Amino acid sequence: MARLFDLTTSFATSVLRAGSGMQVGAIGRRPEKTLELYEFENCPFCRKVREAFSILDLDADVRPCPKGGPGYREAVRKRGGKAQFPYLVDPNAGIEMYESDDIVRYLFDAYGDGKLPWTLAVPALRDISSVLSGLPRVGYGSHYRAARVPDQALELYSFEASPFSRLVREALCSLELPYRLHNVAKGSPAREAFVARSGRMMVPYLIDPNTGRELFESADIVRYLDDTYLEGR
Ligand SMILES: N[C@@H](CCC(=O)N[C@@H](CS)C(=O)NCC(=O)O)C(=O)O
């Protein structure tokens, strides 16, 4: 029953955003170094930026900043001066910035063709639907749960509009586990290499270099993350 609730509400978030982040758009220059993104789940501003990463087929080193988290929130405060999310670091350009719409604009200019899709371009629609899309998941994933800190960042293959992937992102965020996000939305040139590695085209797919585990299936991944990293388990 809980699983049905999770899947239905997670699916609803993607529908409310008209599937934004499901399909790759026009891709431009590729970054040499991976961009860093400080964000958290169920933040409507962070979602827009993650959608941009999926549409532009960009990887990201995600630093989850759940409310009450001891690590990356403070890192952002030190770097930028305030704990506000999303916060983007582009080491290729020496740029660090707040403000979701500025970040989205920057990403499409630097790594796309400069044209925003309508889901990210029309202000009222973009902002209202981003807020509404967070409601079905009622804050899941946005609050810190005390966790062990891994030596190495995990890796997640997914894309923003995948309802199953969202459930895994929520777990990673609430445990404040850093991860390399590999976006493989529909039309992604990265899909071929992903299938060669994993054996099939299905997301989410988690790699944990700390334990050597590699898993499909969102429910199994969420259980694995809790069993491995949640304090007290
Ligand atoms: N105008 C900013 C608003 C960002 C914003 O208000 N983010 C909220 C999270 S949704 C935040 O950082 N709140 C502080 C906190 O969570 O501690 C943007 O579009 O990026």
mmCIF file of N, CA and C and ligand atoms in Angstrom, residues 40 43-45 48 67 73 83-86 99-101, ligand 1:
data_model
loop_
_atom_site.group_PDB
_atom_site.id
_atom_site.type_symbol
_atom_site.label_atom_id
_atom_site.label_comp_id
_atom_site.label_asym_id
_atom_site.label_seq_id
_atom_site.Cartn_x
_atom_site.Cartn_y
_atom_site.Cartn_z
ATOM 1 N N PHE A 40 18.066 20.236 -2.791
ATOM 2 C CA PHE A 40 17.369 19.195 -2.036
ATOM 3 C C PHE A 40 16.026 18.870 -2.669
ATOM 4 N N CYS A 43 12.148 20.833 -3.213
ATOM 5 C CA CYS A 43 12.344 22.276 -3.368
ATOM 6 C C CYS A 43 12.002 22.593 -4.824
ATOM 7 N N PRO A 44 10.960 23.404 -5.065
ATOM 8 C CA PRO A 44 10.517 23.638 -6.445
ATOM 9 C C PRO A 44 11.583 24.305 -7.308
ATOM 10 N N PHE A 45 12.430 25.093 -6.665
ATOM 11 C CA PHE A 45 13.484 25.800 -7.418
ATOM 12 C C PHE A 45 14.570 24.809 -7.855
ATOM 13 N N LYS A 48 13.574 22.660 -10.987
ATOM 14 C CA LYS A 48 13.761 23.278 -12.311
ATOM 15 C C LYS A 48 15.197 23.089 -12.795
ATOM 16 N N LYS A 67 16.982 19.694 4.858
ATOM 17 C CA LYS A 67 16.805 20.543 6.045
ATOM 18 C C LYS A 67 17.352 19.805 7.264
ATOM 19 N N ARG A 73 24.853 22.044 3.648
ATOM 20 C CA ARG A 73 24.223 23.363 3.861
ATOM 21 C C ARG A 73 25.270 24.377 4.336
ATOM 22 N N ALA A 83 22.567 30.200 3.156
ATOM 23 C CA ALA A 83 22.078 28.833 2.917
ATOM 24 C C ALA A 83 20.819 28.928 2.078
ATOM 25 N N GLN A 84 21.005 29.087 0.784
ATOM 26 C CA GLN A 84 19.869 29.124 -0.146
ATOM 27 C C GLN A 84 20.159 28.157 -1.289
ATOM 28 N N PHE A 85 19.104 27.447 -1.709
ATOM 29 C CA PHE A 85 19.278 26.376 -2.685
ATOM 30 C C PHE A 85 18.266 26.540 -3.809
ATOM 31 N N PRO A 86 18.642 26.191 -5.034
ATOM 32 C CA PRO A 86 19.856 25.521 -5.486
ATOM 33 C C PRO A 86 21.071 26.460 -5.534
ATOM 34 N N GLU A 99 19.990 31.281 -7.344
ATOM 35 C CA GLU A 99 18.839 31.673 -8.164
ATOM 36 C C GLU A 99 18.581 30.704 -9.314
ATOM 37 N N SER A 100 17.533 29.905 -9.122
ATOM 38 C CA SER A 100 17.230 28.835 -10.080
ATOM 39 C C SER A 100 17.075 29.328 -11.509
ATOM 40 N N ASP A 101 16.352 30.438 -11.702
ATOM 41 C CA ASP A 101 16.127 30.874 -13.096
ATOM 42 C C ASP A 101 17.421 31.365 -13.735
HETATM 43 N N1 LIG B 1 14.690 32.730 -5.905
HETATM 44 C C1 LIG B 1 15.444 31.591 -5.436
HETATM 45 C C2 LIG B 1 14.668 30.993 -4.307
HETATM 46 C C3 LIG B 1 15.402 29.815 -3.699
HETATM 47 C C4 LIG B 1 14.792 29.401 -2.395
HETATM 48 O O1 LIG B 1 14.027 30.131 -1.755
HETATM 49 N N2 LIG B 1 15.133 28.180 -1.961
HETATM 50 C C5 LIG B 1 14.695 27.673 -0.682
HETATM 51 C C6 LIG B 1 14.405 26.183 -0.791
HETATM 52 S S1 LIG B 1 13.021 25.818 -1.819
HETATM 53 C C7 LIG B 1 15.788 27.786 0.326
HETATM 54 O O2 LIG B 1 16.957 27.809 -0.028
HETATM 55 N N3 LIG B 1 15.424 27.861 1.617
HETATM 56 C C8 LIG B 1 16.407 27.873 2.661
HETATM 57 C C9 LIG B 1 16.450 26.586 3.362
HETATM 58 O O3 LIG B 1 15.938 25.593 2.875
HETATM 59 O O4 LIG B 1 17.083 26.581 4.418
HETATM 60 C C10 LIG B 1 15.641 30.626 -6.580
HETATM 61 O O5 LIG B 1 14.856 30.611 -7.540
HETATM 62 O O6 LIG B 1 16.657 29.894 -6.544
#
